[in-house]
């Protein structure tokens, strides 16, 4: 069973062709890391999967349902797909607990007590249950991103999307977020992760997809991709990104 | 052992004294020195201004209190003998004009013996405002299906009666006959419906219930005609109740309308709604309030079919609502635009519907951001209600002018306008203080 299918997806921003014939499938339980230089369309691609951006050509199927203008189908899909953003996007006027219980209560129609119990269990999993009654502004960046992960998990999604989850963090906070993501990967979640963290890709990814100029240039298991890149573009990208390693 | 304790306390003392700033940097004396007597120029300016302030204050106190005249004798026919006041003019205030005219200014031409009714109305308004500033009042009440059902069926009964009435009016205008409907029964159902709605809301959301209940009671007190109260037509209303009614109803209805218009103007899905909102805001903002009031008063009745007569106060009220909503909509839109796009995207990604996203995520944050300009507009409109004088409604300011048209008191406008200013200041400053408190509370809750 394929969790996500992208079939010849094309997208334009005005006259700018940002996604070119993207074809990719993600199997249930598979962890895919998407990398590529900035402006390569990787964020746009992942945002198309839960229709924060709409595509103009091709087909996208998520959990067997096609993404169209049909709002009911969209609601069903968004319920099953959790997303974590680069800039956390926690709701600053709600407590950590309220951030986590909002969607379960109103979208899943879960009783409040049950939603709070669920939220606390996920906050424990990301190791910050003691912050539950604080506001996002009182937490560090790493803590906020872990709350964002817990908040997405509270909807019990089948698929998790990560859009550069560590890019806005200070170096010492990156590890705590990556550890949370590794633990999630080990639990069997289907994950699509846009990131530059090659160590994370090596450790958890089943497959790495390299994008450039809006198209998928190369994809394969991380070991093969990093040790024996086939295309010049990937070689160039790896030489730039791994210089610091 | 004892030596180590001494050492510790010595360390504590030394670090303690280091945390203290050097003397002369804090305290009122230091504040005076840095802010008022920092250099010889600022010392000179401080002294000069101090002299002017003291002089002005002294002469004002002398005029307003020391030499003031509080009462004047009346002639046998009841005409005020203002000769004393005329003599004191320029040296002492004549507060006797307020003592003589305060009921006219506050309550207008409302029948003299019935003026306890508008007096209670003013007290009710103030109590309603005061009650609304308490946060606990806005908490949710009992939210059960039965309570909802009571409120909904109440609203349904009211709608039923109004729909029947409207249908009957249309048929009457068109064909000149009345519909054979049981109007007595419908009116009874309407009354039951109103009670059910208020009762239901009171349980469901106490604050809204209290508001609707109080406003309904205010309506009964002003109109009369039931419960043994003499009926008083709107033409006899005046003074402070008119100002408070126009401002309160105006802003209470304009605000929700403004939020809808602001949301509509930012809609990407519904271009027709967006266009409508843009046209509405630009049209209303493009004309002065006076002309909107004038249109509501003079032109609107011309377009209505004969036989339908919308009350003058109601017309002014609708004009104020429409006008205030256009301005408030732009303020709210400013708040909506200030929110980062990520907030909306996060809500979308979680599967929240448009109205859930708007109600739980977007509006609470956007409105918090615009409390200062929002209250600015509120205060502006509270004062702008005095423009209704142009269409012959007698608000507080207009009643002051009417009071001054009485021959014996004609030359004491300063005293009357000062008294009016004090009333306006009390209400406007109250709003301002409340908004500042609200801002502080909302910001501290976020830990910022």
XYZ file of C-alpha atoms in Angstrom:
693
model
C 0.000 0.000 0.000
C 1.377 3.379 -0.972
C 0.841 6.196 1.524
C 1.669 8.954 -0.952
C 1.725 8.871 -4.750
C 2.853 11.830 -6.860
C 2.268 11.314 -10.572
C 3.799 13.790 -13.036
C 3.051 16.771 -10.769
C 3.686 20.213 -12.249
C 3.354 23.573 -10.551
C 3.960 27.138 -11.570
C 4.250 30.302 -9.460
C 3.150 32.771 -12.126
C 5.476 31.951 -15.010
C 8.060 30.276 -12.773
C 7.994 26.504 -13.244
C 8.707 25.290 -9.688
C 7.780 21.598 -9.908
C 8.573 19.661 -13.099
C 7.048 16.229 -13.649
C 7.552 15.101 -10.061
C 6.817 11.376 -9.835
C 7.400 9.643 -6.532
C 5.766 7.101 -4.261
C 6.132 6.698 -0.518
C 5.163 3.333 0.906
C 3.409 3.012 4.265
C 6.010 3.067 7.019
C 8.693 4.376 4.697
C 10.926 7.293 5.720
C 11.940 9.552 2.852
C 14.392 12.423 3.201
C 14.183 15.136 0.552
C 17.254 17.280 0.066
C 18.504 19.774 -2.437
C 19.772 23.332 -2.766
C 17.474 26.177 -1.713
C 14.944 27.067 -4.376
C 14.937 23.505 -5.686
C 11.191 23.104 -4.969
C 11.493 20.621 -2.117
C 9.405 22.696 0.325
C 6.810 23.388 -2.374
C 6.621 19.665 -3.112
C 6.023 18.705 0.523
C 3.481 21.524 0.925
C 1.588 20.140 -2.084
C 1.114 16.849 -0.254
C -1.338 18.438 2.224
C -2.403 21.101 -0.248
C -1.002 24.156 1.475
C -0.013 24.711 -2.158
C -2.098 23.432 -5.055
C -0.572 21.770 -8.103
C -1.707 22.565 -11.606
C -0.945 19.359 -13.484
C -0.649 15.702 -12.551
C -2.158 13.753 -9.680
C -1.421 13.447 -5.989
C -2.910 10.594 -3.985
C -2.610 10.553 -0.204
C -3.741 7.423 1.618
C -5.660 6.403 -1.500
C -7.580 9.701 -1.868
C -6.799 12.104 -4.678
C -6.154 15.765 -3.798
C -8.557 17.928 -5.760
C -10.614 21.055 -5.102
C -13.086 18.827 -3.251
C -13.003 20.253 0.262
C -14.347 17.139 1.933
C -11.539 15.005 0.544
C -9.081 17.683 1.630
C -10.428 17.637 5.202
C -10.086 13.855 5.342
C -6.513 14.037 4.100
C -5.429 16.829 6.417
C -6.713 14.800 9.357
C -4.386 11.954 8.422
C -1.342 14.090 7.595
C 0.574 15.940 10.307
C 2.965 18.728 9.447
C 5.889 20.317 11.252
C 7.118 23.697 10.013
C 10.483 25.384 9.947
C 9.157 28.253 12.083
C 7.219 25.994 14.524
C 3.975 27.994 14.055
C 2.710 27.260 17.548
C -0.271 29.395 18.529
C 1.232 31.994 20.888
C -2.071 32.866 22.620
C -2.745 29.271 23.708
C -0.906 27.192 26.281
C 1.181 24.225 25.183
C -1.619 21.893 26.273
C -4.274 23.925 24.411
C -2.076 23.938 21.306
C -2.082 20.152 21.439
C -5.763 19.594 22.266
C -7.354 22.117 19.876
C -7.467 19.938 16.767
C -8.349 16.651 18.528
C -11.288 18.367 20.252
C -12.632 20.282 17.254
C -11.626 18.147 14.288
C -11.701 14.680 15.827
C -14.574 15.640 18.209
C -12.729 14.056 21.112
C -13.955 14.782 24.681
C -11.749 17.391 26.367
C -10.479 15.144 29.159
C -9.514 12.438 26.701
C -7.756 14.957 24.431
C -5.779 16.324 27.377
C -4.725 12.847 28.408
C -3.618 12.125 24.854
C -1.744 15.439 24.653
C 0.071 14.740 27.924
C 1.135 11.315 26.695
C 2.639 12.853 23.545
C 4.261 15.688 25.511
C 5.867 12.980 27.623
C 7.089 11.266 24.477
C 8.796 14.481 23.348
C 10.040 14.864 26.952
C 8.402 18.161 27.981
C 5.268 17.296 29.983
C 6.263 19.832 32.683
C 5.821 22.722 30.221
C 2.174 21.891 29.469
C 0.676 24.967 31.105
C 3.217 27.466 29.788
C 2.841 29.587 26.666
C 5.000 29.038 23.568
C 6.803 32.356 24.126
C 8.232 30.973 27.383
C 9.928 27.983 25.690
C 13.226 27.672 23.830
C 13.226 27.047 20.087
C 14.045 23.372 20.471
C 11.276 22.901 23.020
C 8.827 24.728 20.761
C 9.641 22.474 17.833
C 9.188 19.382 20.005
C 5.779 20.739 21.076
C 4.958 21.256 17.398
C 5.772 17.588 16.765
C 3.616 16.510 19.725
C 0.800 18.764 18.497
C 0.859 17.125 15.065
C 0.976 13.642 16.631
C -2.088 14.370 18.790
C -4.191 14.057 15.637
C -2.850 10.467 15.387
C -1.806 11.017 11.757
C -0.804 8.205 9.419
C 1.789 10.375 7.698
C 4.092 13.076 9.072
C 5.597 15.821 6.923
C 8.606 17.807 8.172
C 9.508 21.018 6.347
C 13.092 21.873 7.383
C 12.289 21.277 11.075
C 15.760 22.190 12.361
C 16.718 25.080 10.064
C 15.510 27.803 12.428
C 17.214 26.313 15.504
C 20.478 27.082 17.270
C 23.028 24.252 16.847
C 22.729 23.028 20.444
C 18.954 22.561 20.033
C 19.072 20.662 16.754
C 19.998 17.404 18.456
C 17.016 17.321 20.811
C 14.620 17.748 17.884
C 16.410 15.172 15.735
C 16.347 12.694 18.637
C 12.583 13.127 18.860
C 12.269 12.545 15.115
C 14.482 9.457 15.265
C 12.317 8.014 18.051
C 9.240 8.702 15.917
C 10.835 7.006 12.913
C 11.623 3.958 15.007
C 7.940 3.698 15.981
C 7.100 2.982 12.332
C 5.565 6.316 11.225
C 5.475 7.157 7.522
C 7.654 10.265 7.222
C 8.659 12.710 4.499
C 11.383 15.015 5.773
C 12.856 18.003 3.980
C 16.189 18.604 5.699
C 19.876 19.302 5.274
C 20.775 17.044 8.202
C 22.683 14.330 6.371
C 23.469 12.478 9.597
C 19.731 12.099 10.219
C 19.240 10.910 6.627
C 21.948 8.269 7.011
C 20.531 7.030 10.288
C 16.789 6.759 9.584
C 15.992 7.269 5.895
C 14.941 4.334 3.755
C 15.419 6.520 0.721
C 16.901 9.922 -0.081
C 15.413 12.057 -2.840
C 17.623 14.760 -4.337
C 15.822 17.664 -6.003
C 17.221 20.516 -8.061
C 15.530 23.113 -10.283
C 12.087 21.703 -9.510
C 12.778 18.139 -10.576
C 13.867 14.913 -8.894
C 17.430 14.390 -10.094
C 18.325 11.208 -8.264
C 16.966 9.008 -5.552
C 18.029 5.874 -3.724
C 19.118 4.441 -0.380
C 21.190 6.929 1.667
C 24.353 4.845 1.651
C 24.436 4.603 -2.148
C 23.427 8.261 -2.593
C 26.112 9.668 -0.332
C 28.915 7.271 -1.205
C 28.331 6.775 -4.920
C 26.351 9.701 -6.352
C 25.570 9.148 -10.028
C 24.820 12.657 -11.244
C 27.136 15.660 -11.288
C 24.529 17.840 -9.647
C 24.303 15.573 -6.587
C 28.109 15.320 -6.433
C 28.348 19.121 -6.438
C 25.610 19.438 -3.795
C 27.223 16.836 -1.533
C 30.625 18.465 -1.856
C 29.094 21.778 -0.762
C 26.994 20.464 2.075
C 29.480 17.967 3.488
C 32.418 20.352 3.480
C 31.782 21.140 7.116
C 31.269 17.531 8.262
C 32.052 25.860 61.781
C 31.293 29.309 63.106
C 34.114 30.751 61.040
C 32.603 29.358 57.850
C 29.199 30.884 58.711
C 30.810 34.266 59.213
C 32.620 33.887 55.933
C 29.426 32.998 54.109
C 27.535 35.941 55.504
C 30.457 38.194 54.623
C 30.297 36.925 51.039
C 26.547 37.398 50.943
C 26.941 40.911 52.225
C 29.573 41.815 49.722
C 27.617 40.393 46.756
C 24.469 41.965 48.194
C 26.014 45.394 48.306
C 27.392 44.973 44.811
C 23.855 44.359 43.469
C 22.820 47.763 44.803
C 23.441 50.610 42.355
C 25.588 53.459 43.700
C 23.590 56.015 45.714
C 21.982 58.870 43.802
C 20.901 56.760 40.777
C 17.435 55.729 41.967
C 14.627 57.285 44.003
C 12.446 60.354 43.458
C 15.290 62.852 43.991
C 17.404 61.164 41.332
C 14.421 61.129 38.981
C 13.945 64.880 39.496
C 17.596 65.548 38.860
C 17.809 63.564 35.620
C 14.452 64.573 34.166
C 13.759 68.118 35.334
C 17.049 69.665 36.476
C 19.570 67.912 34.224
C 21.168 71.059 32.853
C 20.729 74.808 33.419
C 18.465 75.002 30.334
C 16.099 72.329 31.594
C 16.204 73.860 35.089
C 15.117 77.208 33.622
C 12.346 75.576 31.533
C 11.143 73.584 34.553
C 10.921 76.680 36.735
C 9.183 78.753 34.044
C 6.590 76.046 33.342
C 6.067 75.466 37.059
C 5.297 79.185 37.470
C 2.778 79.146 34.601
C 1.081 75.964 35.813
C 0.714 77.273 39.361
C -0.651 80.612 38.128
C -3.216 78.962 35.822
C -4.206 76.429 38.461
C -4.655 79.128 41.082
C -6.848 81.308 38.908
C -8.903 78.286 37.809
C -9.502 77.167 41.399
C -10.394 80.734 42.285
C -12.851 80.962 39.373
C -14.334 77.488 39.667
C -14.587 77.138 43.448
C -13.666 80.169 45.559
C -15.688 82.821 43.713
C -18.215 80.423 42.230
C -21.954 80.969 42.606
C -23.881 77.781 43.246
C -27.442 79.051 43.635
C -29.468 82.005 42.409
C -32.802 83.316 43.698
C -35.941 82.740 41.657
C -38.699 85.259 40.980
C -42.271 84.559 41.990
C -42.977 83.292 38.469
C -40.084 80.858 38.710
C -37.643 82.739 36.492
C -34.027 82.588 37.596
C -32.579 85.903 38.761
C -29.092 85.741 37.288
C -27.961 89.274 38.167
C -25.517 87.937 40.794
C -23.969 85.688 38.188
C -23.735 88.515 35.671
C -21.852 90.591 38.268
C -19.456 87.748 39.033
C -18.799 87.026 35.332
C -15.097 86.751 34.656
C -14.160 86.313 38.293
C -16.356 83.424 39.380
C -18.121 80.500 37.746
C -21.885 80.349 37.767
C -22.639 76.692 38.558
C -26.220 77.698 39.251
C -26.898 77.126 35.559
C -26.051 73.437 36.028
C -28.127 73.230 39.194
C -31.042 74.711 37.276
C -30.691 72.830 33.998
C -29.040 69.499 34.752
C -32.193 67.475 34.275
C -32.893 69.080 30.919
C -29.298 68.481 29.797
C -29.185 64.878 31.012
C -32.656 63.695 30.046
C -33.864 66.149 27.386
C -37.571 66.691 26.922
C -38.507 63.373 28.523
C -41.638 64.075 30.644
C -40.366 65.653 33.880
C -42.196 63.313 36.237
C -40.990 60.255 34.322
C -37.325 61.242 34.284
C -36.476 58.568 36.834
C -36.749 56.197 33.877
C -33.873 57.627 31.792
C -31.964 58.071 35.066
C -32.211 54.322 35.696
C -31.280 53.733 32.055
C -28.039 55.696 32.504
C -27.252 53.785 35.695
C -27.994 50.497 33.897
C -25.667 51.399 31.047
C -22.858 52.282 33.437
C -23.475 49.104 35.448
C -23.450 47.070 32.223
C -20.111 48.583 31.187
C -18.642 48.068 34.648
C -19.857 44.467 34.785
C -18.434 43.767 31.337
C -14.943 44.770 32.418
C -14.858 41.826 34.830
C -13.273 38.924 33.012
C -15.124 36.202 34.914
C -18.436 37.477 33.527
C -17.397 36.427 30.003
C -16.842 32.809 30.964
C -18.939 30.146 29.365
C -21.998 29.013 31.278
C -23.812 25.688 31.092
C -23.446 24.267 27.603
C -25.932 21.429 27.319
C -28.148 20.421 24.371
C -31.294 21.316 26.330
C -30.109 24.872 26.970
C -29.187 25.230 23.308
C -32.589 23.937 22.309
C -34.351 26.488 24.547
C -32.359 29.381 23.068
C -32.788 28.161 19.478
C -36.536 27.603 19.767
C -36.856 31.060 21.375
C -35.096 32.621 18.402
C -37.303 30.549 16.099
C -40.530 31.883 17.671
C -39.327 35.485 17.352
C -38.394 34.913 13.711
C -41.782 33.314 13.055
C -43.653 36.371 14.316
C -41.354 38.801 12.496
C -41.607 36.831 9.253
C -45.409 36.816 9.506
C -45.400 40.550 10.208
C -43.121 41.272 7.256
C -45.216 39.101 4.936
C -48.366 40.877 6.089
C -46.795 44.310 5.517
C -45.699 43.350 2.003
C -49.139 41.994 1.150
C -50.797 45.073 2.625
C -48.605 47.450 0.627
C -49.073 45.397 -2.538
C -52.752 44.417 -2.381
C -54.213 46.519 0.387
C -55.503 43.570 2.409
C -54.415 42.021 5.659
C -53.511 38.372 5.836
C -55.823 36.211 7.970
C -53.119 35.269 10.445
C -53.560 34.777 14.206
C -51.514 37.878 15.122
C -52.473 37.797 18.781
C -51.154 34.269 19.108
C -48.030 35.146 17.135
C -47.318 38.123 19.410
C -47.731 35.882 22.447
C -45.358 33.336 20.908
C -42.916 36.159 20.161
C -42.937 37.250 23.800
C -42.471 33.659 24.995
C -39.694 33.311 22.427
C -37.901 36.420 23.688
C -38.043 35.153 27.268
C -36.765 31.731 26.172
C -33.938 33.274 24.151
C -32.768 35.507 26.990
C -33.099 32.670 29.499
C -31.228 30.251 27.245
C -28.449 32.732 26.484
C -28.175 33.626 30.145
C -27.400 29.982 30.895
C -25.331 29.346 27.772
C -23.210 32.474 27.795
C -24.068 34.645 30.820
C -22.458 37.859 29.535
C -24.417 37.875 26.269
C -27.613 37.048 28.158
C -27.012 39.893 30.611
C -26.371 42.282 27.724
C -29.493 41.344 25.781
C -31.597 41.282 28.947
C -30.364 44.687 30.132
C -30.743 46.284 26.702
C -34.284 44.911 26.457
C -35.090 46.332 29.913
C -33.592 49.671 28.839
C -35.915 49.593 25.820
C -38.933 48.975 28.061
C -37.958 51.849 30.389
C -37.458 54.297 27.529
C -40.480 53.383 25.380
C -42.890 52.533 28.177
C -46.416 51.612 27.145
C -46.355 48.345 29.071
C -46.168 47.332 32.731
C -48.086 50.481 33.651
C -45.426 52.815 32.281
C -46.600 55.799 30.250
C -45.615 55.525 26.605
C -42.964 58.110 25.662
C -42.389 58.572 21.920
C -38.805 58.720 20.656
C -39.270 62.416 19.793
C -39.214 63.201 23.511
C -36.015 61.317 24.248
C -32.839 63.285 24.677
C -29.610 63.917 26.509
C -27.290 61.269 27.913
C -29.533 58.224 27.177
C -29.523 59.125 23.440
C -25.733 59.405 23.449
C -25.344 56.113 25.308
C -27.917 54.288 23.174
C -26.356 55.445 19.891
C -22.814 54.645 21.048
C -23.566 51.315 22.748
C -25.876 49.806 20.133
C -23.766 51.387 17.412
C -20.500 49.818 18.496
C -22.060 46.548 19.687
C -23.494 45.935 16.206
C -20.731 47.638 14.223
C -17.982 45.502 15.724
C -19.232 42.049 14.586
C -20.158 43.547 11.222
C -16.667 45.035 10.969
C -15.058 41.658 11.676
C -17.135 40.024 8.931
C -16.310 42.812 6.463
C -12.606 42.611 7.288
C -12.637 38.826 6.787
C -14.598 39.249 3.566
C -12.151 41.784 2.261
C -9.291 39.326 2.764
C -11.159 36.401 1.256
C -9.351 34.691 -1.586
C -12.055 32.116 -2.255
C -15.004 34.454 -2.741
C -14.114 37.328 -5.100
C -17.690 38.643 -5.201
C -17.841 38.961 -1.402
C -14.426 40.599 -1.406
C -15.541 43.122 -4.020
C -18.693 43.901 -2.052
C -16.677 44.511 1.132
C -14.166 46.746 -0.663
C -16.938 48.818 -2.236
C -18.765 49.115 1.108
C -15.695 50.245 3.039
C -14.458 52.687 0.410
C -17.910 54.138 -0.189
C -18.647 54.753 3.495
C -15.163 56.015 4.269
C -15.339 58.368 1.329
C -18.221 60.435 2.713
C -18.550 62.412 5.962
C -20.676 60.985 8.774
C -22.933 64.008 8.530
C -23.894 63.153 4.962
C -24.565 59.519 5.888
C -26.814 60.706 8.729
C -28.496 63.149 6.392
C -29.140 60.447 3.824
C -30.498 58.122 6.498
C -32.807 60.842 7.750
C -33.992 62.583 4.580
C -33.380 60.373 1.567
C -33.997 56.913 3.018
C -37.728 57.532 3.718
C -38.181 58.652 0.100
C -37.169 55.211 -1.146
C -39.445 53.365 1.230
C -42.967 52.472 0.142
C -45.661 54.664 1.744
C -46.971 53.335 5.024
C -43.617 52.076 6.187
C -42.119 54.551 8.574
C -38.785 53.709 10.098
C -38.201 55.633 13.271
C -35.768 58.575 13.196
C -33.593 57.230 16.014
C -33.446 53.798 14.375
C -32.382 55.407 11.089
C -29.629 57.355 12.837
C -28.634 54.194 14.679
C -28.294 52.231 11.433
C -26.281 55.058 9.898
C -23.911 55.086 12.886
C -23.565 51.279 12.747
C -22.790 51.242 9.024
C -20.354 54.132 9.345
C -18.516 52.802 12.399
C -18.326 49.302 10.893
C -16.446 50.575 7.830
C -13.794 52.218 9.996
C -13.550 49.320 12.451
C -13.274 46.880 9.536
C -10.092 48.573 8.389
C -8.675 48.444 11.916
C -9.469 44.724 12.173
C -7.999 44.125 8.706
C -4.775 45.705 9.941
C -4.636 43.106 12.701
C -5.384 40.263 10.289
C -2.563 41.392 8.027
C -0.084 41.635 10.875
C -0.381 37.925 11.675
C 2.337 35.707 10.203
C 1.069 33.445 7.414
C 2.366 30.406 9.301
C -0.435 30.669 11.869
C -3.069 30.178 9.223
C -1.064 27.412 7.535
C -0.585 25.535 10.804
C -4.342 25.669 11.443
C -5.036 24.467 7.891
C -2.552 21.637 8.213
C -4.306 20.445 11.390
C -7.568 20.167 9.487
C -9.420 23.022 11.235
C -12.296 24.444 9.183
C -12.270 28.072 8.037
C -14.512 29.238 10.887
C -12.641 27.188 13.511
C -9.356 28.630 12.261
C -10.761 32.152 12.256
C -12.415 31.855 15.649
C -9.692 30.059 17.598
C -6.455 31.148 15.928
C -6.740 34.211 13.721
C -9.191 36.572 15.429
C -7.979 36.161 19.039
C -4.481 37.155 17.948
C -5.462 39.787 15.392
C -7.853 41.604 17.741
C -5.259 41.637 20.536
C -2.854 43.390 18.207
C -5.325 46.146 17.372
C -6.727 46.972 20.822
C -5.179 50.497 20.810
C -6.549 51.593 17.391
C -9.814 49.776 18.115
C -10.394 51.727 21.320
C -9.275 54.863 19.512
C -12.108 54.344 17.020
C -14.567 53.485 19.815
C -13.776 56.728 21.644
C -14.005 58.686 18.408
C -17.458 57.312 17.684
C -18.697 57.869 21.217
C -18.059 61.561 20.624
C -19.203 61.540 16.992
C -22.693 60.541 18.092
C -23.174 64.244 18.884
C -23.470 64.807 15.112
C -27.012 63.398 15.223
C -28.085 66.932 16.063
C -28.014 67.487 12.299
C -31.103 65.295 11.888
C -32.932 66.653 14.881
C -32.022 64.178 17.589
C -31.170 65.709 20.928
C -28.067 64.061 22.333
C -26.132 65.252 25.378
C -24.221 68.030 23.599
C -27.313 69.286 21.796
C -29.244 69.405 25.062
C -26.481 71.594 26.485
C -27.100 74.007 23.632
C -30.854 73.859 24.196
C -30.355 74.648 27.898
C -28.284 77.677 26.953
C -31.072 79.058 24.767
C -33.030 79.944 27.907
C -32.693 83.795 28.117
C -31.451 84.146 31.740
C -28.662 81.617 31.169
C -27.590 82.602 27.684
C -24.173 83.946 28.610
C -22.999 80.984 30.720
C -21.902 78.598 28.009
C -18.428 78.043 29.560
C -19.917 76.425 32.656
C -22.274 74.197 30.656
C -19.570 73.070 28.246
C -17.178 72.308 31.115
C -19.864 70.147 32.741
C -20.499 68.360 29.426
C -16.757 67.858 28.910
C -16.487 66.229 32.333
C -19.209 63.707 31.403
C -17.541 62.898 28.067
C -14.131 62.589 29.733
C -15.455 60.177 32.357
C -16.782 57.794 29.698
C -13.848 58.140 27.261
C -11.207 57.864 29.986
C -13.023 54.806 31.332
C -12.740 53.153 27.911
C -9.092 54.097 27.645
C -8.226 52.734 31.092
C -10.070 49.488 30.426
C -8.229 48.950 27.146
C -4.865 49.550 28.801
C -5.687 47.035 31.524
C -6.865 44.547 28.914
C -3.656 44.900 26.894
C -1.474 44.421 29.948
C -3.416 41.365 31.071
C -3.402 39.715 27.637
C 0.309 40.337 27.181
C 1.299 39.075 30.610
C -0.719 35.908 30.016
C 1.527 35.120 27.084
C 4.662 35.458 29.163
C 6.049 38.275 27.075
